Structures are given as structure tokens and as C-alpha cells.
JSON list of N, CA and C in Angstrom, two decimals:
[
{"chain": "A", "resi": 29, "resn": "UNK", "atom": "N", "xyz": [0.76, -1.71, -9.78]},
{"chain": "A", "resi": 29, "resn": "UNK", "atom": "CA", "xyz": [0.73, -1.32, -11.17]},
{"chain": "A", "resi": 29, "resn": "UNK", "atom": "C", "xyz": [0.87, 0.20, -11.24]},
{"chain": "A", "resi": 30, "resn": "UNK", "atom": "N", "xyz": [1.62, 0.58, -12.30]},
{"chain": "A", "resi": 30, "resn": "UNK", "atom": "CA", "xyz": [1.78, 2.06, -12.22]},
{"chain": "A", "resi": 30, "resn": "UNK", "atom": "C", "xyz": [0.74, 2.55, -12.98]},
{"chain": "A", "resi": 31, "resn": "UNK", "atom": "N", "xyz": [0.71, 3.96, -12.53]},
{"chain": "A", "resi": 31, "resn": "UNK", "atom": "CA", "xyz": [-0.21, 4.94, -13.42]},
{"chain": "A", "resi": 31, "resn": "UNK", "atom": "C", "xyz": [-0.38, 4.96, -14.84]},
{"chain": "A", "resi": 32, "resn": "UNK", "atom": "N", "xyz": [0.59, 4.69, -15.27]},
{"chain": "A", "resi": 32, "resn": "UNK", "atom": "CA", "xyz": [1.43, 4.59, -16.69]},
{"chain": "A", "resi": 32, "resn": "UNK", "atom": "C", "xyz": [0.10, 3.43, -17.39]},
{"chain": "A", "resi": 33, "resn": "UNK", "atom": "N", "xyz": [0.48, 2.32, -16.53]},
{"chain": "A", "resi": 33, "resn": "UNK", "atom": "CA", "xyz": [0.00, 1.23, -17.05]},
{"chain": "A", "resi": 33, "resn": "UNK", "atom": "C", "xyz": [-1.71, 1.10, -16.75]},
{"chain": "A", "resi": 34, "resn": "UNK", "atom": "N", "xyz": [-2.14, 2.00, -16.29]},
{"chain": "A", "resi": 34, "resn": "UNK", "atom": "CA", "xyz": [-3.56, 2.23, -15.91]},
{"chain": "A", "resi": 34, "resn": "UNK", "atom": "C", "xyz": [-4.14, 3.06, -16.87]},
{"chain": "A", "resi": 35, "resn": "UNK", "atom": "N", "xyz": [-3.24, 3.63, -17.40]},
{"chain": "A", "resi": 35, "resn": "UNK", "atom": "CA", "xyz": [-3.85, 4.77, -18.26]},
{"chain": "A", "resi": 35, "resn": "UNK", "atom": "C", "xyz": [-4.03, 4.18, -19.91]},
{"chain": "A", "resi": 36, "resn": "UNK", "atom": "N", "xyz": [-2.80, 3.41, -20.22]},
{"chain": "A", "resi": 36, "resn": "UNK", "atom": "CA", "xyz": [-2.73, 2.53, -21.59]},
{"chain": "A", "resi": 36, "resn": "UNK", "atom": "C", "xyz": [-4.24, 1.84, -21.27]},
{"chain": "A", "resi": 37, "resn": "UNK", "atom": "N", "xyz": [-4.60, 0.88, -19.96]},
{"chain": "A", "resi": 37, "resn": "UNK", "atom": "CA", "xyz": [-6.03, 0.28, -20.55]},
{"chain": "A", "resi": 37, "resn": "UNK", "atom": "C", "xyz": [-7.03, 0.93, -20.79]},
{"chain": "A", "resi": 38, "resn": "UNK", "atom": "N", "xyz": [-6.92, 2.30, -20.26]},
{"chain": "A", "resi": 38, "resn": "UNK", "atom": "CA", "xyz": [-7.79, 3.20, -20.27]},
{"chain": "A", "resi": 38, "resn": "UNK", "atom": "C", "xyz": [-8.32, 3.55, -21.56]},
{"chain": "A", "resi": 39, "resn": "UNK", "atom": "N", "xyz": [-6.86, 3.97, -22.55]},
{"chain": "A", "resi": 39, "resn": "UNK", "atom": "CA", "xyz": [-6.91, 4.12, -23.18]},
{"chain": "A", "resi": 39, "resn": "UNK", "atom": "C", "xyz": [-7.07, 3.44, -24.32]},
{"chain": "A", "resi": 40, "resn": "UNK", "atom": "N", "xyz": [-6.88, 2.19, -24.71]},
{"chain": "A", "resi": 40, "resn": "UNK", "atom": "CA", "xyz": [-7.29, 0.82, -24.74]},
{"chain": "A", "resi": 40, "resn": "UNK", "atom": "C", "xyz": [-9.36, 0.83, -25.19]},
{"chain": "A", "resi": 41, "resn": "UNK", "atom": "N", "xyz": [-9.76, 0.75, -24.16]},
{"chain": "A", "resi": 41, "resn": "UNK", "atom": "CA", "xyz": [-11.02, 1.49, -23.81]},
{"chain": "A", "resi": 41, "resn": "UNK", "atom": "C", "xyz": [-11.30, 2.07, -24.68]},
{"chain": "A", "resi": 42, "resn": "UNK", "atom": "N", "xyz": [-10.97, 3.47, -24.45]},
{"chain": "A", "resi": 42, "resn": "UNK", "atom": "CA", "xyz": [-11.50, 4.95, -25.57]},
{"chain": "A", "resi": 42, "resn": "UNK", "atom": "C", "xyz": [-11.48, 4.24, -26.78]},
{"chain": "A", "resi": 43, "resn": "UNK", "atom": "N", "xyz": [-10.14, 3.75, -27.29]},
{"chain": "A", "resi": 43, "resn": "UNK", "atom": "CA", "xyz": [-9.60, 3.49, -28.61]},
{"chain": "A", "resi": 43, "resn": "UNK", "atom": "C", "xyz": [-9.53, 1.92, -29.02]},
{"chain": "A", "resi": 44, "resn": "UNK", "atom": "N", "xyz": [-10.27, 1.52, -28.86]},
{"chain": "A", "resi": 44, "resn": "UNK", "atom": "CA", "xyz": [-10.43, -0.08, -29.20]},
{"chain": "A", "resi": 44, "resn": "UNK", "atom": "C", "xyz": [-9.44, -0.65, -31.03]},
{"chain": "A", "resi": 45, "resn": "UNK", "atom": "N", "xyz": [-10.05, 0.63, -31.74]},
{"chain": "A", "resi": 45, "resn": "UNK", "atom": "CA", "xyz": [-9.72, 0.62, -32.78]},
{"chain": "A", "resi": 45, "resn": "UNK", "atom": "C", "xyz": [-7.59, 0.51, -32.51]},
{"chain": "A", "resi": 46, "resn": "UNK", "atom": "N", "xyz": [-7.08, 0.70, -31.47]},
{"chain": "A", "resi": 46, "resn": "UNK", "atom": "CA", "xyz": [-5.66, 0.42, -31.86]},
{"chain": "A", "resi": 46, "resn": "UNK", "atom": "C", "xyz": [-5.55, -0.95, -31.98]},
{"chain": "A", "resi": 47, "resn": "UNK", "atom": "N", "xyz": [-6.41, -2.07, -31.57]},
{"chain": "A", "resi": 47, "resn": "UNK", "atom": "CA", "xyz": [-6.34, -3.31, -32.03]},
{"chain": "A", "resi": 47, "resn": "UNK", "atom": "C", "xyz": [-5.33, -4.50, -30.62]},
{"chain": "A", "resi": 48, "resn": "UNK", "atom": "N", "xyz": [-6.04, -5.99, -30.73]},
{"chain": "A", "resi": 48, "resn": "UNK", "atom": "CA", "xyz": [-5.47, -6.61, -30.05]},
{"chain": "A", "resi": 48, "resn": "UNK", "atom": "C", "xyz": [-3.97, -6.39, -29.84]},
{"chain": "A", "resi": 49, "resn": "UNK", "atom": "N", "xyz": [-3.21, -6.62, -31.08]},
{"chain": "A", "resi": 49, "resn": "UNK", "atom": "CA", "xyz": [-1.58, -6.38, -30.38]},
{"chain": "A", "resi": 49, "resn": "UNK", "atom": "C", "xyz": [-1.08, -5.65, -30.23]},
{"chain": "A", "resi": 50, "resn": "UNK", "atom": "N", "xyz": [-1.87, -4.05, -30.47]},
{"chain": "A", "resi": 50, "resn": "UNK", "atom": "CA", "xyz": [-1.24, -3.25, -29.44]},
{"chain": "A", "resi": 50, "resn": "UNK", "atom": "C", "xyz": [-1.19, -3.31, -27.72]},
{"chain": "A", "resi": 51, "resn": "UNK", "atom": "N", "xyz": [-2.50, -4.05, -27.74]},
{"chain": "A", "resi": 51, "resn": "UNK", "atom": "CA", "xyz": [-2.73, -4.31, -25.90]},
{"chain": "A", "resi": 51, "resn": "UNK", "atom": "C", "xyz": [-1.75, -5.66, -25.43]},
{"chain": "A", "resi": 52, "resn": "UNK", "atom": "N", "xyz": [-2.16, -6.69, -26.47]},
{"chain": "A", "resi": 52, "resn": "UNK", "atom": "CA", "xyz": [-1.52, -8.09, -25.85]},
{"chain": "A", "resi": 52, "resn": "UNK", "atom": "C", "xyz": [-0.03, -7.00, -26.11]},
{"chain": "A", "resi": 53, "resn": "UNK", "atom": "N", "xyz": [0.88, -6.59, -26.65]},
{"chain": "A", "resi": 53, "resn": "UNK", "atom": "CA", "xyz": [2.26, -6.19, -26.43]},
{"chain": "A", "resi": 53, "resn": "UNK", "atom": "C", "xyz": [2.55, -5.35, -25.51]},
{"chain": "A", "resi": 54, "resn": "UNK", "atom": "N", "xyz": [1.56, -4.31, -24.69]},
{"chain": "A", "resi": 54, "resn": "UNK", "atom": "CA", "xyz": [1.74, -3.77, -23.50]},
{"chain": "A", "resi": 54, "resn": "UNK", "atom": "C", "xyz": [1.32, -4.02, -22.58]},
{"chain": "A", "resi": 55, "resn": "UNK", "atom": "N", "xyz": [0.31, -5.54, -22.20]},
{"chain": "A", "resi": 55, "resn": "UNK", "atom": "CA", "xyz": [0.68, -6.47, -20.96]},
{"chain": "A", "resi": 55, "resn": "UNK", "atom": "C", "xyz": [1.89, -6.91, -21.30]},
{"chain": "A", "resi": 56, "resn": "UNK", "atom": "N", "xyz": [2.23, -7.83, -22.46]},
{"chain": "A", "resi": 56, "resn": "UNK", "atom": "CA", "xyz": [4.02, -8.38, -22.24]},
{"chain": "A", "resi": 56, "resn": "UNK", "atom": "C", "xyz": [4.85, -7.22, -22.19]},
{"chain": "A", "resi": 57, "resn": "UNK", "atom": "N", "xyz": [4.69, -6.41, -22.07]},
{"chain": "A", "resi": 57, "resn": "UNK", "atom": "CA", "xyz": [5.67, -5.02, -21.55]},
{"chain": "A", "resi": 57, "resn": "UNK", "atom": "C", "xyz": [5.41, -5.39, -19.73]},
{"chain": "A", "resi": 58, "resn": "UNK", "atom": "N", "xyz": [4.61, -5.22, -19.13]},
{"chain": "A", "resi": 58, "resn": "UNK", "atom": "CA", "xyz": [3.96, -5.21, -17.72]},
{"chain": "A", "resi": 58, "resn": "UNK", "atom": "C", "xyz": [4.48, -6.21, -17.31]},
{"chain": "A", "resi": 59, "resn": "UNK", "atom": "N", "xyz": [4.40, -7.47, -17.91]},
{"chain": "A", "resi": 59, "resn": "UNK", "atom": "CA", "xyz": [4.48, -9.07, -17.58]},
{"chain": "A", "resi": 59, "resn": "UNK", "atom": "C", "xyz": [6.10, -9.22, -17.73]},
{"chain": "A", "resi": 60, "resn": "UNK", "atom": "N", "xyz": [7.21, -8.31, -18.30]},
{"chain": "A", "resi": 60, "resn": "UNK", "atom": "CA", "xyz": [8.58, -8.51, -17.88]},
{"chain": "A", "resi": 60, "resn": "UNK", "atom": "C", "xyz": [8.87, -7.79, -17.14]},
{"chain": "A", "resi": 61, "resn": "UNK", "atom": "N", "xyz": [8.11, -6.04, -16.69]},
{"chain": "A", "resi": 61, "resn": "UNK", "atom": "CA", "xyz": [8.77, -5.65, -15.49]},
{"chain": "A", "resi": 61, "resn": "UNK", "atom": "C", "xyz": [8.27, -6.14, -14.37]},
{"chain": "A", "resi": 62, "resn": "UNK", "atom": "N", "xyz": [7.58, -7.18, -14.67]},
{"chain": "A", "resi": 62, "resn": "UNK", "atom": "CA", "xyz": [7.45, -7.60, -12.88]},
{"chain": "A", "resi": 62, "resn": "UNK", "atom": "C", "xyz": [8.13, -8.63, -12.76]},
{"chain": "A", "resi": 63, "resn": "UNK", "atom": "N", "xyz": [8.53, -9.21, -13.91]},
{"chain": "A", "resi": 63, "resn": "UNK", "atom": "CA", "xyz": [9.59, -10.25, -13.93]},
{"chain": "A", "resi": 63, "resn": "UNK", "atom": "C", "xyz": [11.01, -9.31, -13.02]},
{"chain": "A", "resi": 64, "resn": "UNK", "atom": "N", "xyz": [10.95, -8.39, -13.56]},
{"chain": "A", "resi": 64, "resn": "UNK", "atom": "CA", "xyz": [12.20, -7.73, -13.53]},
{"chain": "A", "resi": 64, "resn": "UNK", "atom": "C", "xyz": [12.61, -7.15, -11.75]},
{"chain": "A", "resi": 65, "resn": "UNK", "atom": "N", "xyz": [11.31, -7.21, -11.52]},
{"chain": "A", "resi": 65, "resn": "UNK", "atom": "CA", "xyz": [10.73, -6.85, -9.84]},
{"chain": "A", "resi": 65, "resn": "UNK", "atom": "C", "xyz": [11.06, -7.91, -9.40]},
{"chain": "A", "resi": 66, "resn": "UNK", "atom": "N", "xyz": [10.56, -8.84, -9.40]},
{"chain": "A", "resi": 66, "resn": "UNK", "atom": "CA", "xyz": [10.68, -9.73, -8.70]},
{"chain": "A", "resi": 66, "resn": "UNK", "atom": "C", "xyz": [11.82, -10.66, -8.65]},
{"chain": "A", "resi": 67, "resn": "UNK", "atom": "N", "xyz": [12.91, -10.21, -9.22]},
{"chain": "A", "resi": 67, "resn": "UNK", "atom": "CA", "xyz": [14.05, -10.58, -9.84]},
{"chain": "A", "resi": 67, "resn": "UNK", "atom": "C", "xyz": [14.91, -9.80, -8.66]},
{"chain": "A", "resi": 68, "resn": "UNK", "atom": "N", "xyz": [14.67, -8.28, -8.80]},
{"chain": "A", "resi": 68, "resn": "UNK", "atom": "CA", "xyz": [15.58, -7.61, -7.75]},
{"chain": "A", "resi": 68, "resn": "UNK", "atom": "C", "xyz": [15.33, -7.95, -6.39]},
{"chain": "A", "resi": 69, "resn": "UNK", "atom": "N", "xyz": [14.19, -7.99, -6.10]},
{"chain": "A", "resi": 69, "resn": "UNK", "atom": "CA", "xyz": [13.37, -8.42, -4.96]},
{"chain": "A", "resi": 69, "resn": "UNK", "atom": "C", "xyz": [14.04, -9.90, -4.15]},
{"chain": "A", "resi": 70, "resn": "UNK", "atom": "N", "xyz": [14.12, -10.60, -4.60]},
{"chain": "A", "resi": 70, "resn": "UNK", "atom": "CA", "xyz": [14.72, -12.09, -4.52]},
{"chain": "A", "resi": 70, "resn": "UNK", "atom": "C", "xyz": [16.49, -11.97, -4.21]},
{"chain": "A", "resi": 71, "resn": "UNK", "atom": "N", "xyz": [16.96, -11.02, -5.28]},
{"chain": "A", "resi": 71, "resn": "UNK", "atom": "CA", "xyz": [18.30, -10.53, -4.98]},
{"chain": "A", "resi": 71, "resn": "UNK", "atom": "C", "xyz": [18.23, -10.49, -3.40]},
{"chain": "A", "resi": 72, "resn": "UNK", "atom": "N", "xyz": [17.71, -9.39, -3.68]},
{"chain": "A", "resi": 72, "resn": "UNK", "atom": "CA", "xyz": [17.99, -7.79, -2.14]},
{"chain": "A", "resi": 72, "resn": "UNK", "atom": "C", "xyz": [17.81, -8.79, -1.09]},
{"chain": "A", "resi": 73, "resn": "UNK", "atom": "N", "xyz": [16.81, -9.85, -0.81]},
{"chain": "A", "resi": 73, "resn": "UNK", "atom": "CA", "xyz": [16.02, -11.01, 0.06]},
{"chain": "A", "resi": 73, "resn": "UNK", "atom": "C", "xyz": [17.28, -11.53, 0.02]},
{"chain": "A", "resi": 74, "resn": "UNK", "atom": "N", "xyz": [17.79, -12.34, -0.77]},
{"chain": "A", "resi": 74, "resn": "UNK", "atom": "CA", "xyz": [19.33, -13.30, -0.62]},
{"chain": "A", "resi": 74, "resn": "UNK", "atom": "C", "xyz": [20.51, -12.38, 0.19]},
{"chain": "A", "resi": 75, "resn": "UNK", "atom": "N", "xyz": [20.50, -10.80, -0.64]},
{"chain": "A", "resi": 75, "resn": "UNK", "atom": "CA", "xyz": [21.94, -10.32, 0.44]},
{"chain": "A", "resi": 75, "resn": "UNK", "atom": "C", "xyz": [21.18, -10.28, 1.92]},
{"chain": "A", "resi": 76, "resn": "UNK", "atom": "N", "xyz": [19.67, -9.36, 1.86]},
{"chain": "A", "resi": 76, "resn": "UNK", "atom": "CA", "xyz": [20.05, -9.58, 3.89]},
{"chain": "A", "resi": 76, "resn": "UNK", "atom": "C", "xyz": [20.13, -10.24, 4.42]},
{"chain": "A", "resi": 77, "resn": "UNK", "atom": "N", "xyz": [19.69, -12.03, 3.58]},
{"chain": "A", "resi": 77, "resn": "UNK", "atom": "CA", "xyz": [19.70, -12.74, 4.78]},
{"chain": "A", "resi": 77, "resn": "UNK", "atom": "C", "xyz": [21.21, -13.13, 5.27]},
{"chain": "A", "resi": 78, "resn": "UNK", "atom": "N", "xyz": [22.01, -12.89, 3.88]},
{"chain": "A", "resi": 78, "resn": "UNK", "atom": "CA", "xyz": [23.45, -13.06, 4.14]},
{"chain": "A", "resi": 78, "resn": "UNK", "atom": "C", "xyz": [24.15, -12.37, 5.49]},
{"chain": "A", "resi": 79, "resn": "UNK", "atom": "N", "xyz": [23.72, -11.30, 5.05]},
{"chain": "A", "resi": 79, "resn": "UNK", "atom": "CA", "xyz": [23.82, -9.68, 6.22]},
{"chain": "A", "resi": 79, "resn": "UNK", "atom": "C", "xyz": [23.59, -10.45, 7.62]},
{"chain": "A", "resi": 80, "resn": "UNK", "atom": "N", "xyz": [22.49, -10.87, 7.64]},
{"chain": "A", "resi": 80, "resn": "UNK", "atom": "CA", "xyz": [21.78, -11.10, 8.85]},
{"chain": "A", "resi": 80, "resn": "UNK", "atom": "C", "xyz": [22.31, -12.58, 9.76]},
{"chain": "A", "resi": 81, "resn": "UNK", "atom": "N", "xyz": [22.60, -13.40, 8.85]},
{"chain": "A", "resi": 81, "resn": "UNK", "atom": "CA", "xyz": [23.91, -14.58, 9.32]},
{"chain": "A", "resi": 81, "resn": "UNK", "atom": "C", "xyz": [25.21, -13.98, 9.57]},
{"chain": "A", "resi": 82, "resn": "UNK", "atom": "N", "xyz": [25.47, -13.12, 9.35]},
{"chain": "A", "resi": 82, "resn": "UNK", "atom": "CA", "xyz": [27.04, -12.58, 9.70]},
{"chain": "A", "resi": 82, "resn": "UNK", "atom": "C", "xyz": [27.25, -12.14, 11.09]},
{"chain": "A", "resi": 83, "resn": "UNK", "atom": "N", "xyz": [26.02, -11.34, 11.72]},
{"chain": "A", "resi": 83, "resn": "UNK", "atom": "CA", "xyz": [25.86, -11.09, 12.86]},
{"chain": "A", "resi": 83, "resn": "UNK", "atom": "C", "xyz": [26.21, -12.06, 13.83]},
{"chain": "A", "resi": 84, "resn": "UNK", "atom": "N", "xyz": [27.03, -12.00, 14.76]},
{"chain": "A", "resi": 84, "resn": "UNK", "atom": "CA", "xyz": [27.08, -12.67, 16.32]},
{"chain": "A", "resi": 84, "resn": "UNK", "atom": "C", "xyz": [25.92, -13.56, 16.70]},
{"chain": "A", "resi": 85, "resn": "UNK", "atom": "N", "xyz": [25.70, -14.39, 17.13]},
{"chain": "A", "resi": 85, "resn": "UNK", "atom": "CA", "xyz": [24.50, -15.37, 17.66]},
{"chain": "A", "resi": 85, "resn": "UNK", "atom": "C", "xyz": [23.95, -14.12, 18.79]},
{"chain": "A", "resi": 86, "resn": "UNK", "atom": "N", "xyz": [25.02, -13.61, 19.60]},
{"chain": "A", "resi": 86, "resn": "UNK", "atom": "CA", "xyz": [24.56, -13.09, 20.73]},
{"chain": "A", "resi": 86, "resn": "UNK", "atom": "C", "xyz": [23.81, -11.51, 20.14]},
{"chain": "A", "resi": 87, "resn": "UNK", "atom": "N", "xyz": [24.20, -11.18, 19.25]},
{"chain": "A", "resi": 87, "resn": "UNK", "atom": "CA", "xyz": [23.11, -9.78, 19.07]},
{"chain": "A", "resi": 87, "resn": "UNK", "atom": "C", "xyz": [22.23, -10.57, 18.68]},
{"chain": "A", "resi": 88, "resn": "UNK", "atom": "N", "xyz": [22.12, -11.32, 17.56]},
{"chain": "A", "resi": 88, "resn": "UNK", "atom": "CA", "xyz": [20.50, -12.31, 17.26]},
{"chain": "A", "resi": 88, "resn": "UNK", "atom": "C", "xyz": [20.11, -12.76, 18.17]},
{"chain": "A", "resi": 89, "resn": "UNK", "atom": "N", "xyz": [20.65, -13.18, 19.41]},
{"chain": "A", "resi": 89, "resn": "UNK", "atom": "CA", "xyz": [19.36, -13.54, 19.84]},
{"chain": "A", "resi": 89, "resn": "UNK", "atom": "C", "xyz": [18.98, -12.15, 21.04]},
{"chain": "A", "resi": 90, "resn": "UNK", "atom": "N", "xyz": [19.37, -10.92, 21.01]},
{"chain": "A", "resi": 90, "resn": "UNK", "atom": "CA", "xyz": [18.95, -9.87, 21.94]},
{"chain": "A", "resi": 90, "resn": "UNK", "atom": "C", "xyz": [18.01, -9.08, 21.15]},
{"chain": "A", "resi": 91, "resn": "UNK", "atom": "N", "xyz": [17.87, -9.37, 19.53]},
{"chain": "A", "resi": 91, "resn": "UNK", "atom": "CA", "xyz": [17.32, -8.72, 18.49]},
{"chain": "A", "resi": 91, "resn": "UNK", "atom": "C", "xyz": [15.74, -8.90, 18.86]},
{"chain": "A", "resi": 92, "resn": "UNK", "atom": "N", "xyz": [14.76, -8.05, 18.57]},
{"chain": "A", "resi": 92, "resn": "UNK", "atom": "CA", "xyz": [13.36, -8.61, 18.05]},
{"chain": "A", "resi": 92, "resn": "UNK", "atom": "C", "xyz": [13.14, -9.52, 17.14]},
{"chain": "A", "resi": 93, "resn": "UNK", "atom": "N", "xyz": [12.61, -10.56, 17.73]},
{"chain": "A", "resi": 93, "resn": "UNK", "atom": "CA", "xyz": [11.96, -11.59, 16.63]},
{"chain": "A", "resi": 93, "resn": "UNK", "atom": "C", "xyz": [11.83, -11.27, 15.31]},
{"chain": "A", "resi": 94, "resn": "UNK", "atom": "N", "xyz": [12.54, -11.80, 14.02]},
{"chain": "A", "resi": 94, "resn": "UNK", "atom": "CA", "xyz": [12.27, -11.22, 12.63]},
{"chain": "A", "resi": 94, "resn": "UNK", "atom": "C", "xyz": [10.53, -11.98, 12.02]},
{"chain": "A", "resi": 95, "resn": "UNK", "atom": "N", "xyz": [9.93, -11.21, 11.33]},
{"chain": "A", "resi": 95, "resn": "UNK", "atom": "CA", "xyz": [8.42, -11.76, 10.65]},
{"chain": "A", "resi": 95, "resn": "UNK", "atom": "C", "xyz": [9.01, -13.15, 9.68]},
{"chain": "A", "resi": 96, "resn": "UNK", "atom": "N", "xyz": [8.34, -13.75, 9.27]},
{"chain": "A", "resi": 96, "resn": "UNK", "atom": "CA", "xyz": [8.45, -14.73, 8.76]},
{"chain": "A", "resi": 96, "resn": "UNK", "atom": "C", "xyz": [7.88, -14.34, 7.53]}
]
């Protein structure tokens, strides 16, 4: 979670008076960029493994064991 978003509950806190939907609308702010994370994340995961099948059998198997 960013700083950003640490500081809104914070502030949240101090200022109660800005009221429920100002807060419930800046978790659903939070709750699509991690959509949005985890979106690129899944990408980037699909090209290396592509990357990583393209390689020769024979460098894979001289490679270090990949983590699971």
C-alpha cells in the first residue's frame, strides 16, 4: 500500500466529519489499482514463461532450478 493511501486513512481519522463515501470511494480507488497490479503482474508472468519455453532444452536443463 502506498504512502498516499496511508495517509487518506489517516486522515479519515482526524476528519471523520468527511463522511462514509468519501472513504468507501477511496478504498474503491485502492481496490482497482490492485486490480490493475495484478493485471500487469499476470501479463509480465505469461510473457516469461513464454521467454523461458523458447530456450533450448539443453540450456534449461544446465540452468538453476527455477522457484515454484
Amino acid at each position: 500500500m502506498k504512502l498516499e493511501c496511508i495517509a487518506r486513512f489517516i486522515e479519515f481519522e482526524q476528519h471523520p466529519e468527511k463522511g462514509d463515501a468519501w472513504l468507501l470511494a477511496r478504498i474503491d480507488e485502492y481496490l482497482e489499482q490492485v486490480e490493475l497490479v495484478k493485471e500487469q503482474a499476470q501479463r509480465a508472468e505469461v510473457y516469461l514463461k513464454h521467454l523461458r519455453e523458447c530456450f533450448p532444452q539443453k540450456v534449461l536443463e544446465q540452468s538453476t532450478p527455477r522457484k515454484a
